[in-house]
Coordinates of C-alpha atoms in Angstrom, one line a residue:
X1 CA 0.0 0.0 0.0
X2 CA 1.6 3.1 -1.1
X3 CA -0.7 5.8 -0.4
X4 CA -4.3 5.6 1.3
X5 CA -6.1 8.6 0.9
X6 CA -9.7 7.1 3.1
X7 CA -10.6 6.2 7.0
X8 CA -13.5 5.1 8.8
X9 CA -16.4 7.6 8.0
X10 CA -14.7 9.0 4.6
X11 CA -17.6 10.5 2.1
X12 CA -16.5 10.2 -1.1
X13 CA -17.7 10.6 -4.8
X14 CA -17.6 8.4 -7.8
X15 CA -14.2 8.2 -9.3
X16 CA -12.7 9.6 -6.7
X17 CA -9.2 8.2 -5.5
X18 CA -9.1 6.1 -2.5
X19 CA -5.8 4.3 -2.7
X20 CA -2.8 3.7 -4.6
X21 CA -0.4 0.9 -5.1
X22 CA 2.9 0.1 -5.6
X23 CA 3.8 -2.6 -7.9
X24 CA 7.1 -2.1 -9.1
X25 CA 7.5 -5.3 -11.9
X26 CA 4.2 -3.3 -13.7
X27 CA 6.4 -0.3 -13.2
X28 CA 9.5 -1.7 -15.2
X29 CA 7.3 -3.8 -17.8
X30 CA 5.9 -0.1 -18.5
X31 CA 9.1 1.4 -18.8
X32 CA 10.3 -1.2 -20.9
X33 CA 7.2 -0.6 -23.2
X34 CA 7.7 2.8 -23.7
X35 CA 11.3 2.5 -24.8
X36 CA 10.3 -0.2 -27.1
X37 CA 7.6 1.9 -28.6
X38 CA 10.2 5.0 -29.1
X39 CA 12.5 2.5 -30.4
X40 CA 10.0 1.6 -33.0
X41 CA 8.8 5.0 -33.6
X42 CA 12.2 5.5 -34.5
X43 CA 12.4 3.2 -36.7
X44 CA 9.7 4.3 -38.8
X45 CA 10.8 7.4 -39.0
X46 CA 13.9 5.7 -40.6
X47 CA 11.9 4.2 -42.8
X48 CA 10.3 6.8 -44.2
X49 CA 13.6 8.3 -44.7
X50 CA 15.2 5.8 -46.6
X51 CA 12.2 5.6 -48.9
X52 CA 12.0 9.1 -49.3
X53 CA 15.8 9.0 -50.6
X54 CA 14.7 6.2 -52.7
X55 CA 11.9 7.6 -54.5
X56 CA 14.6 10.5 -55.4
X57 CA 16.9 8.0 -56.8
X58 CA 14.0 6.0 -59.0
X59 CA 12.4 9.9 -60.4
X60 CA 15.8 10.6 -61.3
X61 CA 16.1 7.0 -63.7
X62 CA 12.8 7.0 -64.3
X63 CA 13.5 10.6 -66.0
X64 CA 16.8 9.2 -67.5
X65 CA 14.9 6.3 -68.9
X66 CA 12.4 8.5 -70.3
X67 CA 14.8 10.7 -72.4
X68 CA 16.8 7.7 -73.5
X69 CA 13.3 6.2 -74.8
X70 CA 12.2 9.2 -77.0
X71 CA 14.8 9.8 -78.6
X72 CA 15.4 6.3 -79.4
X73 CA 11.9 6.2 -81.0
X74 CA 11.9 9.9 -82.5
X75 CA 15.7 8.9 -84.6
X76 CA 16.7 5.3 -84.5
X77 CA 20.7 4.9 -84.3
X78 CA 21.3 7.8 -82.7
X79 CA 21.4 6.1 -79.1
X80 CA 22.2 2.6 -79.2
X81 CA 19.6 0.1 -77.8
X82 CA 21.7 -1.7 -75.5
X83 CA 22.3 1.5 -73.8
X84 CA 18.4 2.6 -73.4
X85 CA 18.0 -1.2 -71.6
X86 CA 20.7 -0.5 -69.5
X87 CA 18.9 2.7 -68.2
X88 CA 15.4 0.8 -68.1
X89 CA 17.1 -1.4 -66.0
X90 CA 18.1 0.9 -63.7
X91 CA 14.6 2.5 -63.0
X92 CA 13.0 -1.0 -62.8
X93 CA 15.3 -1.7 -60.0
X94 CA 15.1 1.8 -58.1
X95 CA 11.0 0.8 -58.9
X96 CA 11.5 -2.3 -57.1
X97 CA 13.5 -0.8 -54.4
X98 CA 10.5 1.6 -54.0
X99 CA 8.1 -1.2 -53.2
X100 CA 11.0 -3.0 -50.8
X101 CA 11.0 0.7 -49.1
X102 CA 7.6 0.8 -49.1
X103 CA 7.4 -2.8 -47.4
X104 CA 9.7 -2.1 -45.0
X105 CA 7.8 1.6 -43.5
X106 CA 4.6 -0.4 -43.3
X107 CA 6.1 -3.4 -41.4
X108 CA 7.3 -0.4 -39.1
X109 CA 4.0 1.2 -38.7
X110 CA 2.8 -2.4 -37.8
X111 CA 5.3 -3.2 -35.3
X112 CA 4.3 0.6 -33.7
X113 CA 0.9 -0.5 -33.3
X114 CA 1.5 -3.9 -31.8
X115 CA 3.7 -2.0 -29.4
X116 CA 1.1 1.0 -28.7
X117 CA -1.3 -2.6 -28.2
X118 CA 1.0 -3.9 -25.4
X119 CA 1.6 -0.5 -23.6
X120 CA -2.0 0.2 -23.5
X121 CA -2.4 -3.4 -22.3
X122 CA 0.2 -3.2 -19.6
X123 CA -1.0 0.3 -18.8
X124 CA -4.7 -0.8 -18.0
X125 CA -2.9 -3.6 -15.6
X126 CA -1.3 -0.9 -13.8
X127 CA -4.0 1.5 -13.9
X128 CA -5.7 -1.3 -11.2
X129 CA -3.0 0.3 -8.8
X130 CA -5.0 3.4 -8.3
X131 CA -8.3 2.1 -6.6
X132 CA -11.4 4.8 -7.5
X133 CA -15.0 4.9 -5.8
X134 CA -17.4 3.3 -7.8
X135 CA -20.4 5.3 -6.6
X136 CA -21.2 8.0 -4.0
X137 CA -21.0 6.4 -0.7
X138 CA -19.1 6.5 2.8
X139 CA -16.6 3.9 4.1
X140 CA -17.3 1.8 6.5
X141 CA -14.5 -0.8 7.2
X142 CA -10.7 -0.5 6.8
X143 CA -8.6 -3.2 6.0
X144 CA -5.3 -2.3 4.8
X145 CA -2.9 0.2 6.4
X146 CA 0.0 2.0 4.8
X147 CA 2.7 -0.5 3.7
X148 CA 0.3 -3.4 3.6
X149 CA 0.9 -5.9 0.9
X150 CA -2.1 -6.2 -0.5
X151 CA -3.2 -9.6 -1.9
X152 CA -4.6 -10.0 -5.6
X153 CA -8.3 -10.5 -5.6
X154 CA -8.3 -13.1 -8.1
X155 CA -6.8 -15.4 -5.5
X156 CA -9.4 -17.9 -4.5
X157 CA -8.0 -17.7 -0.8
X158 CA -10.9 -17.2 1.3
X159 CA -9.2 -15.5 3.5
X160 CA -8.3 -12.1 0.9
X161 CA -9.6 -9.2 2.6
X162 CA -10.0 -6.2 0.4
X163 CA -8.7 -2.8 1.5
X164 CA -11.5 -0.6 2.4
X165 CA -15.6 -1.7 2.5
X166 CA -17.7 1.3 0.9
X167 CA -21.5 1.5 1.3
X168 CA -23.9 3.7 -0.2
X169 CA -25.7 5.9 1.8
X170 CA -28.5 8.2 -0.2
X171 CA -29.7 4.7 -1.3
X172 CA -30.6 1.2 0.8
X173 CA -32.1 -2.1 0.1
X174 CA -33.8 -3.7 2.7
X175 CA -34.5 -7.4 2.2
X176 CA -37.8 -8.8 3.2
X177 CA -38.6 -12.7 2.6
X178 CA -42.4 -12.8 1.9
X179 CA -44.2 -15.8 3.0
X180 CA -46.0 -17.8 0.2
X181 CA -49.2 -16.8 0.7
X182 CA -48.8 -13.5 -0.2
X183 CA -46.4 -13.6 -3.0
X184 CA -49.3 -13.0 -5.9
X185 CA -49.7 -10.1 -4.3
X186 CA -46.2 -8.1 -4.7
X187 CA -45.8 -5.6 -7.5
X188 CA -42.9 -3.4 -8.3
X189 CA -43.1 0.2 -7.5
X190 CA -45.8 -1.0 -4.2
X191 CA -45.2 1.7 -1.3
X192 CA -44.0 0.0 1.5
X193 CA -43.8 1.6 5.5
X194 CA -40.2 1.2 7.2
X195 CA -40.0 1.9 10.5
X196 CA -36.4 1.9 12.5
X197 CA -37.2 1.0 16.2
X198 CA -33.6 2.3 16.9
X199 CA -34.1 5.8 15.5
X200 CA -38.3 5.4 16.1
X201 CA -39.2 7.2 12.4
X202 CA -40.1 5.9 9.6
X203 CA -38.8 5.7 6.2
X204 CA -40.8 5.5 2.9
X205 CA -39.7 2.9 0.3
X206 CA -40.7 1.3 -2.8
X207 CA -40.6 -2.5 -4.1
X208 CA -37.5 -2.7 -6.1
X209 CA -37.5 -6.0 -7.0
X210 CA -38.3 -9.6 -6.1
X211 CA -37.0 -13.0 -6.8
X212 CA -40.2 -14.3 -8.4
X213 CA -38.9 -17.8 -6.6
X214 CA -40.1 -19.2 -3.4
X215 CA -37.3 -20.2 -1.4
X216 CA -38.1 -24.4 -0.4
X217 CA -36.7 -23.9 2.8
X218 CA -38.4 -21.1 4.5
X219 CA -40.9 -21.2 1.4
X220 CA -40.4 -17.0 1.6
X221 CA -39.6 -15.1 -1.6
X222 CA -36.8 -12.8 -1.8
X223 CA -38.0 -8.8 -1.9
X224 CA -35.9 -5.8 -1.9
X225 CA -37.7 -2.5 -1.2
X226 CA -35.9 0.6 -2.0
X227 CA -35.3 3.3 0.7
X228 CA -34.3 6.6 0.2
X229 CA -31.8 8.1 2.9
X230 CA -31.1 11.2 1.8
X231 CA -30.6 13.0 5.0
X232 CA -27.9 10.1 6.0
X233 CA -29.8 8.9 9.3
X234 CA -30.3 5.0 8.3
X235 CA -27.1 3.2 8.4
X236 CA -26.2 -0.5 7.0
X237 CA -27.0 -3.0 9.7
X238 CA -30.3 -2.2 11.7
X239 CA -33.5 -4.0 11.7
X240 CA -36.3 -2.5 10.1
X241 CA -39.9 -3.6 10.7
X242 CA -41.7 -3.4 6.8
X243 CA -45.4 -3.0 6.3
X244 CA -46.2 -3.5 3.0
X245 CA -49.6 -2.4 1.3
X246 CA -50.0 -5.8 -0.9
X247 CA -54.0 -5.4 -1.6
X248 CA -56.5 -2.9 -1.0
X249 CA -60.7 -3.2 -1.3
X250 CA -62.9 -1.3 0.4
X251 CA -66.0 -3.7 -0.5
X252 CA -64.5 -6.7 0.7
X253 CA -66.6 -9.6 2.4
X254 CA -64.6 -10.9 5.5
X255 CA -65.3 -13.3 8.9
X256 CA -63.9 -13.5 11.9
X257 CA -60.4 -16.0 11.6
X258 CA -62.5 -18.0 14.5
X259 CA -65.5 -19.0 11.9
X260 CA -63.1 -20.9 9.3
X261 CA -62.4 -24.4 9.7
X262 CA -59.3 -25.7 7.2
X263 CA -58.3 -29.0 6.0
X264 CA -55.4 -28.7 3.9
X265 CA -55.9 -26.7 1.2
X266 CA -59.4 -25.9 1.5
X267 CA -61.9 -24.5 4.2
X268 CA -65.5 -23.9 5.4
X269 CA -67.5 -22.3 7.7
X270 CA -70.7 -22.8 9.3
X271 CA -73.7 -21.4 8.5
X272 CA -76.7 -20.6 10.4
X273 CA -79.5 -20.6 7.7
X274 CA -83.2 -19.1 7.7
X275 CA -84.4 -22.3 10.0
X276 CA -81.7 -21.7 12.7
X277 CA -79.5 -24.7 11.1
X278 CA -76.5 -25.2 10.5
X279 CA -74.9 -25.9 7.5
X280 CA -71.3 -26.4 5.8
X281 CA -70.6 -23.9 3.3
X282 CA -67.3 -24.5 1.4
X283 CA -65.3 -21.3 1.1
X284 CA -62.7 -19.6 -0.6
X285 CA -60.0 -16.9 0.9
X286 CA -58.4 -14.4 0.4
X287 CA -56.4 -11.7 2.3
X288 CA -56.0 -11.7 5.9
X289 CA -56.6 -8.4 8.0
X290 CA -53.4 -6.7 9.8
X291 CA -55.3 -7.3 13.1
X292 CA -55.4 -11.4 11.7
X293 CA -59.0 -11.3 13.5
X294 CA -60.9 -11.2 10.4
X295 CA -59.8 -12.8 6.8
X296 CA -61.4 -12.0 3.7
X297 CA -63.8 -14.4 1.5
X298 CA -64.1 -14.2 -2.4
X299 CA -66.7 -16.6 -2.4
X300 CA -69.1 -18.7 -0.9
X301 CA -70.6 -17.0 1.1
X302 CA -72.9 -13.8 1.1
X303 CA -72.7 -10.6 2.7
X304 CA -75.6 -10.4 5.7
X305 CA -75.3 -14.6 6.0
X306 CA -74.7 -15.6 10.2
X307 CA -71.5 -17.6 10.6
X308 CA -70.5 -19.7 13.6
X309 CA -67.9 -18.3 15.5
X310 CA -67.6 -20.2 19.0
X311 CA -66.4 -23.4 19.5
X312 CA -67.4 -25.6 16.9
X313 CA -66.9 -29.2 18.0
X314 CA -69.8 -30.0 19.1
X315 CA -71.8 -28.4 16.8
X316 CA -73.0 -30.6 13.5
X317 CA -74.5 -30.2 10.1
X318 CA -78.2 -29.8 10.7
X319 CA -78.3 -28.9 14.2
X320 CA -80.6 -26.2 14.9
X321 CA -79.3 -23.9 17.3
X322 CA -79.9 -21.0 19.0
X323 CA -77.6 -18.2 17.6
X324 CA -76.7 -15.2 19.2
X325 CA -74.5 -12.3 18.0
X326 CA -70.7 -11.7 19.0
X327 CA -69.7 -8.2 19.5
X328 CA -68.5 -6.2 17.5
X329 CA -65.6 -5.0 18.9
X330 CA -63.9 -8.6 19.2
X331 CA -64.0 -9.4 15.6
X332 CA -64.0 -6.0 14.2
X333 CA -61.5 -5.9 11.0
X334 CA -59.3 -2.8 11.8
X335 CA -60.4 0.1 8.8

C-alpha cells in the first residue's frame, strides 16, 4: 500500500481516488514498453527516410529512362539500344527498391501499433493500482494500512480481505422474505412503510424487486424494497420492521379467523341458515386483516349470511341452534 487517501467515515464521490499501489515489476514492464515503442517510432521514422531517398533515386532514372526512350523512337541509331536497356534497368530496380522501401515503412507502422497494443495493455494492468470509488458512498470498514501488501483478488483464498468496505448511503435495500401466501400479491413500485425502532421514524420505500422464486426452505420469496436516505440517518446494519400495502378493497366480504375451519388446502364455515340450522358452506379466501382477527372471503358466502364463530366441536351439520350475535368490537376488521 503506497498511499491511502480514506478512513472510517470517509464520504467520497464516484471516481474519486481512494488508494494507490505500488507494484514495481508493472512499473518496469511499463518502462520497458515505452522504450520499445520509441525504439519503433524511430524506426519508422527511418523508414520513411530511406524511402524518401529512394523515391529521389528511382524519379531521377525514371527521368533518364524516359529521355533515353524518346529519342530512341523519334531517330533510331542515334542512341544505341543496349544503352536505353541498361537505363530501363536501372529504373526498374530503383522501382522495385521503392516497393522494398515501401514494405519495410509499413512493417514499421505495424510493429508501432502492436507495441502502442502492449503498452495500452500493460497500462490498463497498472491502472488497477490506483483504486477509484465506484459510486457516492461513505466507508465503513478498513482493511489495509500504509505498507500493507495487499493480496490480488483473483486469489481464490478465502481469506483475501479487500482494502476498504464502501456502502452507499443516499440509497438502501432492505430485504424482506415474503411468506407464500402472499407472494401473488407483490408488484414493483408497491409503497412500502419502514419503521427503524432504533431511530423510532419511519422511512418511505418502494418494491424494487423480487426473486419471483419461493425459497423451499423457509418457502419465503426474496423482496428488496428501496429506501431513500437522503438526510444520511439509516445506516447498514439495523433492523427494520416493513409493512407492505400488498391489496386494497374497500368492498371486501370478511369473517372473523374463528369461523373458518381448514383441511389442507381448503376450508368452510358454518352457516346458520333461515331455520336456525347449520350448514357447511365450502369457502374460498383471500387476504387476511393486519389485526389477523378477520380474513377476507371471495366466495361462498354472502354478505348479511350468520357464521358460527364459537367453539365448533360440538356443533354438526343440521343442528338447529340457538344463535346469538358476538360483538363487535372482538371481531371487528381494523379500517
Amino acid at each position: 500500500m503506497k498511499r491511502l487517501l480514506v478512513d472510517y467515515g470517509t464520504h467520497v464521490k464516484t471516481g474519486q481516488l481512494m488508494a494507490v499501489l505500488e507494484i514495481p515489476e508493472l512499473e518496469a514492464v511499463i518502462n520497458q514498453d515505452r522504450a520499445a515503442l520509441k525504439s519503433l517510432e524511430d524506426q519508422v521514422q527511418n523508414a520513411n527516410d530511406q524511402l524518401g531517398r529512394i523515391q529521389a533515386q528511382h524519379k531521377v532514372l525514371h527521368l533518364e529512362f524516359e529521355r533515353f526512350n524518346k529519342v530512341a523512337e523519334s531517330r533510331p541509331g542515334l542512341v544505341a539500344q543496349q544503352e536505353v536497356d541498361d537505363v530501363q534497368g536501372r529504373d526498374l530496380a530503383a522501382e522495385a527498391q521503392v516497393a522494398a522501401a515501401e514494405s519495410n515503412l509499413e512493417s514499421a507502422k505495424s510493429n508501432v501499433v502492436a507495441s502502442q497494443a502492449k503498452l495500452a495493455h500493460d497500462q490498463t494492468i497498472f491502472d488497477y493500482a490506483r483504486i477509484t470509488a465506484p459510486f457516492d458512498g461513505i466507508v465503513t470498514q478498513r482493511y489495509a494500512n500504509f505498507g500493507t501488501l495487499v493480496q490480488a483478488g483473483t486469489n481464490s483464498n478465502a481469506n483475501v480481505l479487500p482494502i476498504v468496505k464502501l456502502s452507499q448511503e443516499n440509497l438502501y435495500r432492505l430485504v424482506i422474505p415474503v411468506p407464500e401466501t402472499y407472494v401473488g400479491y407483490i408488484k414493483i413500485g408497491d409503497r412500502v412503510e419502514v419503521h427503524v425502532p432504533s431511530l423510532n421514524k419511519n422511512f418511505p420505500g418502494k418494491v424494487a424487486r423480487f426473486a419471483s422464486e419461493v425459497n423451499d426452505a423457509t418457502r419465503t420469496m426474496h423482496t428488496e424494497v428501496a429506501v431513500l436516505n437522503p438526510t444520511g440517518e439509516l445506516i447498514p446494519g439495523l433492523y427494520a420492521e416493513a409493512t407492505l400495502s400488498l391489496n386494497r378493497n374497500g368492498d371486501a366480504l370478511t369473517i372473523p379467523v374463528q369461523a373458518v375451519d381448514r383441511q389442507e388446502d381448503k376450508a368452510s364455515a358454518y352457516v346458520i341458515d333461515s331455520s336456525n340450522k347449520i350448514q357447511v358452506c365450502p369457502i374460498v379466501l383471500g387476504m387476511q386483516s393486519e389485526t389477523e382477527n378477520d380474513v377476507e372471503v371471495l366466495s361462498g358466502l354472502e354478505e348479511g349470511q350468520e357464521v358460527v364463530v364459537s367453539d365448533r366441536s360440538g356443533l354438526k351439520p343440521g343442528e338447529v341452534v340457538h344463535p346469538q350475535l358476538a360483538p363487535a368490537a372482538t371481531y371487528g376488521a381494523k379500517p
